[in-house]
Coordinates of C-alpha atoms in Angstrom, one line a residue:
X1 CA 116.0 103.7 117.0
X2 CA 113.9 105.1 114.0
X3 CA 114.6 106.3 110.9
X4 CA 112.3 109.2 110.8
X5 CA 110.5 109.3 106.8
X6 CA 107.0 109.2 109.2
X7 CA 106.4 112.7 108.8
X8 CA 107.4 114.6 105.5
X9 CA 107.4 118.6 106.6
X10 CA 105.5 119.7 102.9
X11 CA 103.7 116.6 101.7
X12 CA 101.3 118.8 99.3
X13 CA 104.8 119.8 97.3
X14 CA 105.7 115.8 97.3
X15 CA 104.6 113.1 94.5
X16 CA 102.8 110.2 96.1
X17 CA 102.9 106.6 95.1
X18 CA 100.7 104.0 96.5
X19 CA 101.1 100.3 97.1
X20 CA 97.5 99.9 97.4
X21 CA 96.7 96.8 98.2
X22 CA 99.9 95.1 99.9
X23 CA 99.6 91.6 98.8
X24 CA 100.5 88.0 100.2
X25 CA 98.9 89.5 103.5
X26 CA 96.3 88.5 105.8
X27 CA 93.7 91.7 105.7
X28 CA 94.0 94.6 103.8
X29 CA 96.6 97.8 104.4
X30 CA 98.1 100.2 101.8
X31 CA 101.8 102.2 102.0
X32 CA 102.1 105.3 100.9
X33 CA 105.1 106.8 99.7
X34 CA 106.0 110.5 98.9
X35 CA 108.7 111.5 96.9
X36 CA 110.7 114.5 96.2
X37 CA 111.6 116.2 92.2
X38 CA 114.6 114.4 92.6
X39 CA 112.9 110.8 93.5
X40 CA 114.4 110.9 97.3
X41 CA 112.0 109.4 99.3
X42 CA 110.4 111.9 102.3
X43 CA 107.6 110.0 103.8
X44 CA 106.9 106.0 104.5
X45 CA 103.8 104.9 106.4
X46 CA 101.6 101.6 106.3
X47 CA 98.0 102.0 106.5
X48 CA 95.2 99.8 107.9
X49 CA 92.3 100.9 105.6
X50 CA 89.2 98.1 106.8
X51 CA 88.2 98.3 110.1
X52 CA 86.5 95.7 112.4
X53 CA 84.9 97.3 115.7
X54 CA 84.5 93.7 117.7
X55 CA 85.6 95.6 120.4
X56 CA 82.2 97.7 120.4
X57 CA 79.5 95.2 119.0
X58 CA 80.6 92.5 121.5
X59 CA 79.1 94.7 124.0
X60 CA 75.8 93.2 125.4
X61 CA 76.9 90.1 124.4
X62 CA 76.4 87.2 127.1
X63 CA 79.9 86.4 128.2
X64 CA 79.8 82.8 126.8
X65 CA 79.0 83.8 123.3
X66 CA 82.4 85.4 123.2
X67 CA 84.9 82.8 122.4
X68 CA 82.9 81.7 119.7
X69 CA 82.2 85.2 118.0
X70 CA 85.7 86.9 118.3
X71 CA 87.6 84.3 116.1
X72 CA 85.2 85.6 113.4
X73 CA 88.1 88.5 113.0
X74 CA 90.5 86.6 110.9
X75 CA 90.0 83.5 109.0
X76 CA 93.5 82.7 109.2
X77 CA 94.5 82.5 113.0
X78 CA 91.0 82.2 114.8
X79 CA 92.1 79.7 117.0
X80 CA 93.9 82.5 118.7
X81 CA 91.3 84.3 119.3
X82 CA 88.4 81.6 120.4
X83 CA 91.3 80.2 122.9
X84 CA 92.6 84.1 124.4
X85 CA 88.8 84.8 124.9
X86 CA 88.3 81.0 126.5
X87 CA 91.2 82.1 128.6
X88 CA 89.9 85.3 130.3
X89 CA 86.2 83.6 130.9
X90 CA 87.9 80.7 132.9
X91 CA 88.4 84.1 135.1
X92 CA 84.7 85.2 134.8
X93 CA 83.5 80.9 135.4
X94 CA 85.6 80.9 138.6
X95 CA 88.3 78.2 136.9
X96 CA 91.9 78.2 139.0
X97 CA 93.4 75.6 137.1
X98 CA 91.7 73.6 133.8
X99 CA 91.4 69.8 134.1
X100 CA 94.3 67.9 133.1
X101 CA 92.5 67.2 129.6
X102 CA 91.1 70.5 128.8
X103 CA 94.4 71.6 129.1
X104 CA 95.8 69.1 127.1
X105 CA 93.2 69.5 124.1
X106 CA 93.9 73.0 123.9
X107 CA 97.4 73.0 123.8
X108 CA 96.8 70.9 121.2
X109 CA 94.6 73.3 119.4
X110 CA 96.9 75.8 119.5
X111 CA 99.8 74.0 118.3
X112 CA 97.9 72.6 115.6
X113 CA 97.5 76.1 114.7
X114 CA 101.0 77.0 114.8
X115 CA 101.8 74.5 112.5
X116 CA 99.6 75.2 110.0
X117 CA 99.7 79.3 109.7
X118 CA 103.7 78.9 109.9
X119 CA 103.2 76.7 106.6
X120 CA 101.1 79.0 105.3
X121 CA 102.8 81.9 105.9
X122 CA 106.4 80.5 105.2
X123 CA 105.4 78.3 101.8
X124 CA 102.5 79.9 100.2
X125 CA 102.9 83.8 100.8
X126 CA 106.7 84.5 101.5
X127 CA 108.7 81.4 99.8
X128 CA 108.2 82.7 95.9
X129 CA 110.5 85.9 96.9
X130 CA 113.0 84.1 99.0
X131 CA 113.4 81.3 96.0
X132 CA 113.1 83.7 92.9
X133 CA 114.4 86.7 94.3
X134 CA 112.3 89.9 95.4
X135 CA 112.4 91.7 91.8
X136 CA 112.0 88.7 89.8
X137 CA 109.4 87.8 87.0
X138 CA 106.1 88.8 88.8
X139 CA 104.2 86.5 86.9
X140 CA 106.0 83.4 88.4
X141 CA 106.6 85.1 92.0
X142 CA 103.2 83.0 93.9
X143 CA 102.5 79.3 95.2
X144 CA 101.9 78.4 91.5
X145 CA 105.4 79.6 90.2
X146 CA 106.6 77.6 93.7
X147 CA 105.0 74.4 92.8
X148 CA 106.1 74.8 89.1
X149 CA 110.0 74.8 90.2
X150 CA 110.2 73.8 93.7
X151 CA 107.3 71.2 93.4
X152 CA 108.4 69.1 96.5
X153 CA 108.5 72.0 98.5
X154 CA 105.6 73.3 97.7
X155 CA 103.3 69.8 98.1
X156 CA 105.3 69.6 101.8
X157 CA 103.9 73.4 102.8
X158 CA 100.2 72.4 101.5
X159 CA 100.4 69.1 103.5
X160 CA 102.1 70.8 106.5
X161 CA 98.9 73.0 106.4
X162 CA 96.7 70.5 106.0
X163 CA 98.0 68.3 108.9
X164 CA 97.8 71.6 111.3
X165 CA 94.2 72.0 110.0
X166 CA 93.4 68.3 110.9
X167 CA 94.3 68.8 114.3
X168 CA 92.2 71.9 114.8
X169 CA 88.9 70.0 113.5
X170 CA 89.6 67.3 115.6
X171 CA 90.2 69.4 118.7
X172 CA 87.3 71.9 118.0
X173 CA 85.6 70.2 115.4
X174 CA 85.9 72.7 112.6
X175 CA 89.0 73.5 110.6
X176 CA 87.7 77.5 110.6
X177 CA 85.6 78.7 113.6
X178 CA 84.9 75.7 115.5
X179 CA 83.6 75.6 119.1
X180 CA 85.7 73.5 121.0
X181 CA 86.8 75.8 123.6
X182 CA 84.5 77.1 126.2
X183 CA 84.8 79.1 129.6
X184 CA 86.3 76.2 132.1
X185 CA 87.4 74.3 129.5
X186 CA 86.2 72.0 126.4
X187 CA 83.6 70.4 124.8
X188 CA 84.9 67.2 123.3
X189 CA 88.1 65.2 124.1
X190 CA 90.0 63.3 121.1
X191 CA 88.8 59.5 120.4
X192 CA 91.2 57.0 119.9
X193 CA 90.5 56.9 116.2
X194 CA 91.2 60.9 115.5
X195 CA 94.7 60.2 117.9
X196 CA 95.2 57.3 115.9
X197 CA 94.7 59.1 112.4
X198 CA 96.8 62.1 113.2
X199 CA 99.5 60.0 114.8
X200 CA 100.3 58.2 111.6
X201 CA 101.1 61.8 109.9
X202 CA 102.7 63.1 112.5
X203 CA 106.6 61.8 112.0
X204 CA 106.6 63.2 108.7
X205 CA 106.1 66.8 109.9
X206 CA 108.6 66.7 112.4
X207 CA 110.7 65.9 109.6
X208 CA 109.5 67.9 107.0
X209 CA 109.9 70.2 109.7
X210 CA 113.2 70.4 110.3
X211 CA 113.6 70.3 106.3
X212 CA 111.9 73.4 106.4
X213 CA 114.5 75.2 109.2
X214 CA 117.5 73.3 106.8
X215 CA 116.2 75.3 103.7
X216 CA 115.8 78.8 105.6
X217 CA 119.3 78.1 107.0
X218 CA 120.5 77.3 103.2
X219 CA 118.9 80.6 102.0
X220 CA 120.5 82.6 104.8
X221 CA 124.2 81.1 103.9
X222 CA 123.4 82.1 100.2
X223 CA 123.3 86.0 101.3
X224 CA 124.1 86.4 104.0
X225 CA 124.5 90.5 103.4
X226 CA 121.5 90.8 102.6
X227 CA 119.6 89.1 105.1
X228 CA 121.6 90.6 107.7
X229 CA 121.0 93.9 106.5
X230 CA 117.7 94.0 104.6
X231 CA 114.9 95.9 106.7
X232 CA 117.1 95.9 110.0
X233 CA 116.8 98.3 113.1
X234 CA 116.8 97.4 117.0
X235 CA 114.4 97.6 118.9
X236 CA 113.2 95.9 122.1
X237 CA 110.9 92.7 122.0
X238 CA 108.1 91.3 124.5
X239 CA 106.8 87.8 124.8
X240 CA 105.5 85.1 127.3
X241 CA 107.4 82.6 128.7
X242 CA 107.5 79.5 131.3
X243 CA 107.7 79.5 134.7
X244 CA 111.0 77.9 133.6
X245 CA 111.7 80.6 130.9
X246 CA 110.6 77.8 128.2
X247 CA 108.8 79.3 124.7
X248 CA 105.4 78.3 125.9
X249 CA 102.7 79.6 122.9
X250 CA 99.6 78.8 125.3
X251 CA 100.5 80.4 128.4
X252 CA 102.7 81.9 130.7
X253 CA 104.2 85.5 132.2
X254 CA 105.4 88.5 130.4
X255 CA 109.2 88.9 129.9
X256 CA 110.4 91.8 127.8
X257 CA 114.5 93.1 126.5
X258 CA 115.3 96.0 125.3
X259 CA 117.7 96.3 122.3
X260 CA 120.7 95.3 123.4
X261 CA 118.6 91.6 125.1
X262 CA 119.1 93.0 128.9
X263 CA 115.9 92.5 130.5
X264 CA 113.5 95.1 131.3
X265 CA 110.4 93.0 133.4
X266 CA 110.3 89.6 133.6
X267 CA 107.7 86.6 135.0
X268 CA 105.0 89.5 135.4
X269 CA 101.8 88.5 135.8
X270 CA 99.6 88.9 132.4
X271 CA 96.6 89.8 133.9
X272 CA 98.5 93.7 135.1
X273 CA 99.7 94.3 131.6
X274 CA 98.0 97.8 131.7
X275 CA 100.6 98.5 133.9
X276 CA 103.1 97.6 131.5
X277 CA 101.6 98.5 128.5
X278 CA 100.2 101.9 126.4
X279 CA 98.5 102.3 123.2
X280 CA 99.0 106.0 120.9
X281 CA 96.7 106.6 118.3
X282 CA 98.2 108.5 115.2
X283 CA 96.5 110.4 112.8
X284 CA 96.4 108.2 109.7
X285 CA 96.3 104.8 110.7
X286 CA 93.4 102.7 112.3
X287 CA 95.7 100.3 114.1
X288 CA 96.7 101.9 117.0
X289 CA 100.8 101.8 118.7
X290 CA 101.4 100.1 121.5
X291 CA 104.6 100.5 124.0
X292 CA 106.0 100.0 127.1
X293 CA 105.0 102.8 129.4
X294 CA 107.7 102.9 131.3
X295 CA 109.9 103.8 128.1
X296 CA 107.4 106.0 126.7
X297 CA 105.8 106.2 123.5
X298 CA 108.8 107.3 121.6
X299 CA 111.4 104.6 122.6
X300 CA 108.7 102.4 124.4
X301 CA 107.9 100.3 121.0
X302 CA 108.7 96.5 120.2
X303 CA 108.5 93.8 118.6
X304 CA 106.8 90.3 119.0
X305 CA 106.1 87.0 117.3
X306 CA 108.9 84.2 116.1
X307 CA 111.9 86.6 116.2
X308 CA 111.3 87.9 119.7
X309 CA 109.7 84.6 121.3
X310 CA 112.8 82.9 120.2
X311 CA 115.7 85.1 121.6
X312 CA 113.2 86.1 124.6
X313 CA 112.8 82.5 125.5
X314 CA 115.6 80.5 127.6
X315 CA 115.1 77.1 126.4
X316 CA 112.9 75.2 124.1
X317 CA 111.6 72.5 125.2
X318 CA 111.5 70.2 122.6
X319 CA 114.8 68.7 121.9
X320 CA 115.3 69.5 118.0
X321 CA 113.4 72.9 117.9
X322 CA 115.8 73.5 120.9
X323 CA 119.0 72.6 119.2
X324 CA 118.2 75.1 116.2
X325 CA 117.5 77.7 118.7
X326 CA 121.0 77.3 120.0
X327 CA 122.4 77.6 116.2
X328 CA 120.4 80.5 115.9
X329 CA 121.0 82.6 118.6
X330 CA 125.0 81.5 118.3
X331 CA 124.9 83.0 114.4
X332 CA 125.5 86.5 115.9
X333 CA 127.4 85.5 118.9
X334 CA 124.4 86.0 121.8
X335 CA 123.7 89.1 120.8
X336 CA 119.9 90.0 119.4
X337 CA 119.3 89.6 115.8
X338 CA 117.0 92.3 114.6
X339 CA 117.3 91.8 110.9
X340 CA 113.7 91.1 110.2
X341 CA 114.2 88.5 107.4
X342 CA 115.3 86.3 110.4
X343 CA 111.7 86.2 111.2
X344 CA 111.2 83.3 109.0
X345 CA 114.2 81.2 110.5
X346 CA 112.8 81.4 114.0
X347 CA 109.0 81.1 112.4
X348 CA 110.5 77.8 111.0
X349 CA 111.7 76.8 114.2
X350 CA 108.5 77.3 116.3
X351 CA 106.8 75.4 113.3
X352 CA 109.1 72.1 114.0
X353 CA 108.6 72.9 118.1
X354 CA 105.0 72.6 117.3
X355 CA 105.0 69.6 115.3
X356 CA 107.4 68.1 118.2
X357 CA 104.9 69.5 120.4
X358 CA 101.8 67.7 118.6
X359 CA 103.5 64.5 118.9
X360 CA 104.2 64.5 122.5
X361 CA 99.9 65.5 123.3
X362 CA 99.2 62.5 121.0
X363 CA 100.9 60.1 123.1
X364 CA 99.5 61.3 125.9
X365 CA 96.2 59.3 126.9
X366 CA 94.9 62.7 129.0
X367 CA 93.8 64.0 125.6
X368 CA 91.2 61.5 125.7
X369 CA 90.0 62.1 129.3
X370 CA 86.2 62.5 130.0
X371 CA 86.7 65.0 133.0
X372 CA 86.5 68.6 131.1
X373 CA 85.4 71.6 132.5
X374 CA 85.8 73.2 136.0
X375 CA 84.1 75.9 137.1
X376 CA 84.3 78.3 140.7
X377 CA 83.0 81.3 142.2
X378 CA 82.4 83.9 139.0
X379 CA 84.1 87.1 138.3
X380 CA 82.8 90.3 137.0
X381 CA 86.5 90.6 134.8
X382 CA 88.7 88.3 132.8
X383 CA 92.1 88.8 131.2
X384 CA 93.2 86.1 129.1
X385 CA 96.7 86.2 127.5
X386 CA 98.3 83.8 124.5
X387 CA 101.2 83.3 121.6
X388 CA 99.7 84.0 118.5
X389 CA 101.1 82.6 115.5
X390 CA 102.5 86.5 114.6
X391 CA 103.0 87.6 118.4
X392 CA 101.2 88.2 122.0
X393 CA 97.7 88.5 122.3
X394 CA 95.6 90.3 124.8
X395 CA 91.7 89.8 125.6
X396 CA 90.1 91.5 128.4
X397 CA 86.8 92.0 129.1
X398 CA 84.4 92.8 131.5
X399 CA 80.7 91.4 132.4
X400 CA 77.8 92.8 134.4
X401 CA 75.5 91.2 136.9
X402 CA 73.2 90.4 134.0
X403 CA 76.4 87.9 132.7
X404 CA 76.6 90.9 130.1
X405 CA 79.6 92.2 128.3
X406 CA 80.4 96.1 129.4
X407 CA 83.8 96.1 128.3
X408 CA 86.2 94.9 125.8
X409 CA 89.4 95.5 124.8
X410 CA 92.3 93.6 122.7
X411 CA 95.8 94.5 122.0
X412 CA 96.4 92.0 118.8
X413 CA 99.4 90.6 117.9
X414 CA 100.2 92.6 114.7
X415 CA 99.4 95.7 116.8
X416 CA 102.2 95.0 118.6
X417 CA 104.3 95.2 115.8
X418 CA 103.2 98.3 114.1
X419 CA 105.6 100.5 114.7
X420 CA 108.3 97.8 113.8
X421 CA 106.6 97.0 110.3
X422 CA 106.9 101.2 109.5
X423 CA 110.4 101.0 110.7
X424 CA 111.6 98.4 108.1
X425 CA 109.7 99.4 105.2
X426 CA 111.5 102.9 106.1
X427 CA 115.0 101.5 106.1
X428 CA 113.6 99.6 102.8
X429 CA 112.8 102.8 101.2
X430 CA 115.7 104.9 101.8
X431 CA 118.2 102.3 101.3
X432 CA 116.6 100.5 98.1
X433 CA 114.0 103.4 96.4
X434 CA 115.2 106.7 97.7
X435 CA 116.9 108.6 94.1
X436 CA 115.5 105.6 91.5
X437 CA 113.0 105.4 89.3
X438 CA 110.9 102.7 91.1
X439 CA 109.7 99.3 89.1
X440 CA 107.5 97.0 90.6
X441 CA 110.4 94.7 91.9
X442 CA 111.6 98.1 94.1
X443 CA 108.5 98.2 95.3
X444 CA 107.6 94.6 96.2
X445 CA 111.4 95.4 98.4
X446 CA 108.7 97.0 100.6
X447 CA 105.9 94.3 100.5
X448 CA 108.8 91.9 101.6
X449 CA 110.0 93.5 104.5
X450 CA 105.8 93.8 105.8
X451 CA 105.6 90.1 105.0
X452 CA 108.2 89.1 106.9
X453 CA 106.4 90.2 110.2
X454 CA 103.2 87.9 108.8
X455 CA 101.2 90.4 109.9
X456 CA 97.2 89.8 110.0
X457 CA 95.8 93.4 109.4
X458 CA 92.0 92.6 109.6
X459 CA 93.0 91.3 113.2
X460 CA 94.6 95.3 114.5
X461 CA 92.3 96.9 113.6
X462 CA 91.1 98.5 116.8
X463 CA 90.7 102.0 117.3
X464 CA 86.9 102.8 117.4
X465 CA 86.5 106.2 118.8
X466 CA 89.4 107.2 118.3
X467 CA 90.7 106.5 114.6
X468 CA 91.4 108.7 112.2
X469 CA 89.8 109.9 109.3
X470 CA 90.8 111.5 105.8
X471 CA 88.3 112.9 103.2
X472 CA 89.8 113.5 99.7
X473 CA 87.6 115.1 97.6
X474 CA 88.5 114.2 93.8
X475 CA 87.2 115.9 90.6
X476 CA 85.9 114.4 87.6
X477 CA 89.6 115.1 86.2
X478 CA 91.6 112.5 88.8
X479 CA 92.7 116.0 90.3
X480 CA 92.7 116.2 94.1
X481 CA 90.0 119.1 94.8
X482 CA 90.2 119.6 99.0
X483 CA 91.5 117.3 101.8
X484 CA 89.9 116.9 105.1
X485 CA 91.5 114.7 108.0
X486 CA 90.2 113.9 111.6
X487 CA 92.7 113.4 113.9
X488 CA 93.5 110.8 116.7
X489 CA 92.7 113.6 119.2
X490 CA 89.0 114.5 117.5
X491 CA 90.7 117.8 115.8
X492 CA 90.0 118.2 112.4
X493 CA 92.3 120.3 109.5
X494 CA 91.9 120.8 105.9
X495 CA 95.1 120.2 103.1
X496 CA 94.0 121.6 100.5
X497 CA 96.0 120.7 97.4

């Protein structure tokens, strides 16, 4: 389902307005919009504008730098990377199965950061427009207006973080780029003391929590027309899951639904996902669009992250985060929410299945084992699969006899979700801008439908070789002079104004 607005037929007779940069983001993107004499909106379309490369300038790297020097994309979720990377060199090491505590310690690392980019996410960047409202007073709409009138809330999202942080320095001995993953497994166990620490905290943010899915719940039940409504089209969605069909964030197969939540693959094998999976360049966007290749690129697109991983899933396994799954997916009667405002439920209810997680590793002494790394007979590939905090993400790579890197490539989680994002901010636009005179609460409608995917734009940025390119050529006047683009397909054409 899409609502067209991608592709205006005369954009050179349209006015454009910019949101240039979208804020309360990870990364940087821009939307434009183009407008008609009569203010009805013709064209949507988010743009990455930085790029990254990783996928080239990793090449020649020895293999074990890797999981080390791909987290250096994002700031904000490089656990994700360092442990997807660790994953696919197990494969190139030889490992068939981690030790019980490298397992253990990673899991832990990952949950840990779970936890604390939910927080971050939920409190700090989207919170001031689900408390205030989306066109309130822009002045108060940040953390700092939060903590002014919701100051409770506010301190339990900075602690939340900061517990989430905790655990990732203890696990991999930085809070930001640490090192404690490595092909076969880890470097350092926890000690008692660090288990200890952490264990005192951790009660608190299984209850803080479930606070947190209570006052998405409460915000829901306020309006619930508009956060049925706001941003909403259908679309399939893709995850991993269990053995079991359990929401597992570290590992697992691919399952995916289409639209309607009837299954289209299930328990496949992550390492044959480019069997599964395509990626279409377009013209004006460095971040590149997945989808399913057995649907095609035009009805092959999905979703991924909290509100997929949560209908996708069977079960949860943790007791409470499983009983608010239930609630959730009974609010529409079984069938698949798409509105993506419901994005921050289910983000809330992976947050409290992580803290639930974290205290179950805590209690378990393997986290403190000695015996952690494995190795086998090595591999010249690796593939290397994981639940992001925003949705699936892939790693693959390939090494020479020289231990080398000849070959990398990553679908990211945001990726995933690209054409999802434009599709929102689409239905945003024509049901919300299209005919008015647009005021920077219209336009932050937009900002809030991208933000509800928490997507991390310096992560997607991945299509060296292939991206697109647009040359504007302004006078001294502000007056566009000539327009040159490159396109996905190395053709070039000129617009001029």
């Amino acid at each position: 389902m899409t609502y067209g607005l991608e592709t205006a037929e005369h954009p050179e007779q349209l006015r454009r307005v910019a949101i240039d940069p979208v804020s309360r983001v990870e990364g940087h993107g821009k939307v434009t919009i183009l407008l008609d004499d009569d203010d009805k909106v013709r064209q949507v379309r988010l743009h990455v504008v930085e790029f990254r490369g990783f996928e080239r300038f990793i090449q020649g790297r020895p293999y074990w730098e890797v999981p080390v020097m791909v987290q250096r994309l994002c700031g904000i979720c490089p656990v994700s990377h360092h442990l997807a990377a660790s994953k696919a060199m197990d494969a190139i090491v030889g490992t068939k199965r981690l030790t019980p505590t490298a397992e253990k310690v990673r899991r832990l690392m990952h949950y840990g950061q779970i936890l604390q980019s939910h927080a971050l996410h939920f409190f700090h960047l989207c919170s001031p427009d689900l408390l205030f409202g989306f066109a309130s007073e822009v002045a108060k709409r940040n953390i700092v207006g939060v903590a002014a009138a919701h100051p409770e809330t506010a301190r339990r999202g900075v602690l939340l973080r900061r517990f989430g942080q905790e655990v990732i320095r203890v696990t991999a001995g930085k809070r930001i780029h640490g090192t404690g993953s490595i092909p076969g497994g880890v470097n350092k166990s926890v000690t008692r003391e660090e288990r200890d620490v952490l264990l005192a905290d951790i009660y608190d943010m299984v209850a803080w929590s479930r606070d947190a899915v209570a006052l998405v719940k409460q915000l829901h039940g306020q309006d619930p027309a508009l956060y049925n409504s706001f941003g909403v089209f259908r679309s399939g969605m893709m995850s991993l899951v269990a053995p079991d069909g359990a929401l597992d964030f570290y590992d697992g197969s691919l399952r995916a639904r289409d639209e309607s939540g009837a299954i289209l693959f299930d328990h496949v094998n992550y390492r044959e996902y480019a069997s599964y999976i395509r990626e279409e360049v377009k013209p004006w966007s460095y971040m590149k669009f997945p989808f399913l290749s057995s649907l095609g690129a035009e009805k092959g697109w999905y979703k991924v992250g909290p509100l997929a991983r949560v209908q996708n899933c069977d079960h949860i396994a943790s007791p409470l985060a499983d009983a608010e799954r239930r609630e959730f997916v009974d609010y529409a009667g079984g069938s698949p929410i798409h509105a993506p405002l419901a994005y921050h439920w289910t983000r809330m209810i992976e947050m409290l299945h992580a803290a639930e997680t974290i205290k179950d590793l805590l209690h378990d002494d393997d986290i403190m084992g000695d015996d952690l790394v494995s190795t086998g007979e090595h591999a010249r590939e690796g593939i290397g699969v994981i639940e992001a905090p925003r949705g699936t993400l892939i790693h693959h790579y390939r090494v020479n006899d020289d231990d080398l890197v000849t070959m990398c490539n990553l679908i990211v989680s945001t990726t995933h979700n690209n054409q999802a994002m434009n599709e929102a901010i689409r239905h945003v636009a024509k049901r919300y801008l299209s005919g008015h005179r647009l005021t920077e609460g219209l336009l932050n409608h937009i900002e809030v439908a991208i933000r509800a995917f928490d997507p991390c734009l310096s992560c997607a940025t991945h299509a060296l070789g292939q991206m697109a390119l647009e040359l504007t050529l302004v006078g001294a006047d502000g007056v566009e002079l000539d327009q040159l683009a490159r396109h996905g397909d190395g053709t070039v054409s000129r617009s001029p104004p």
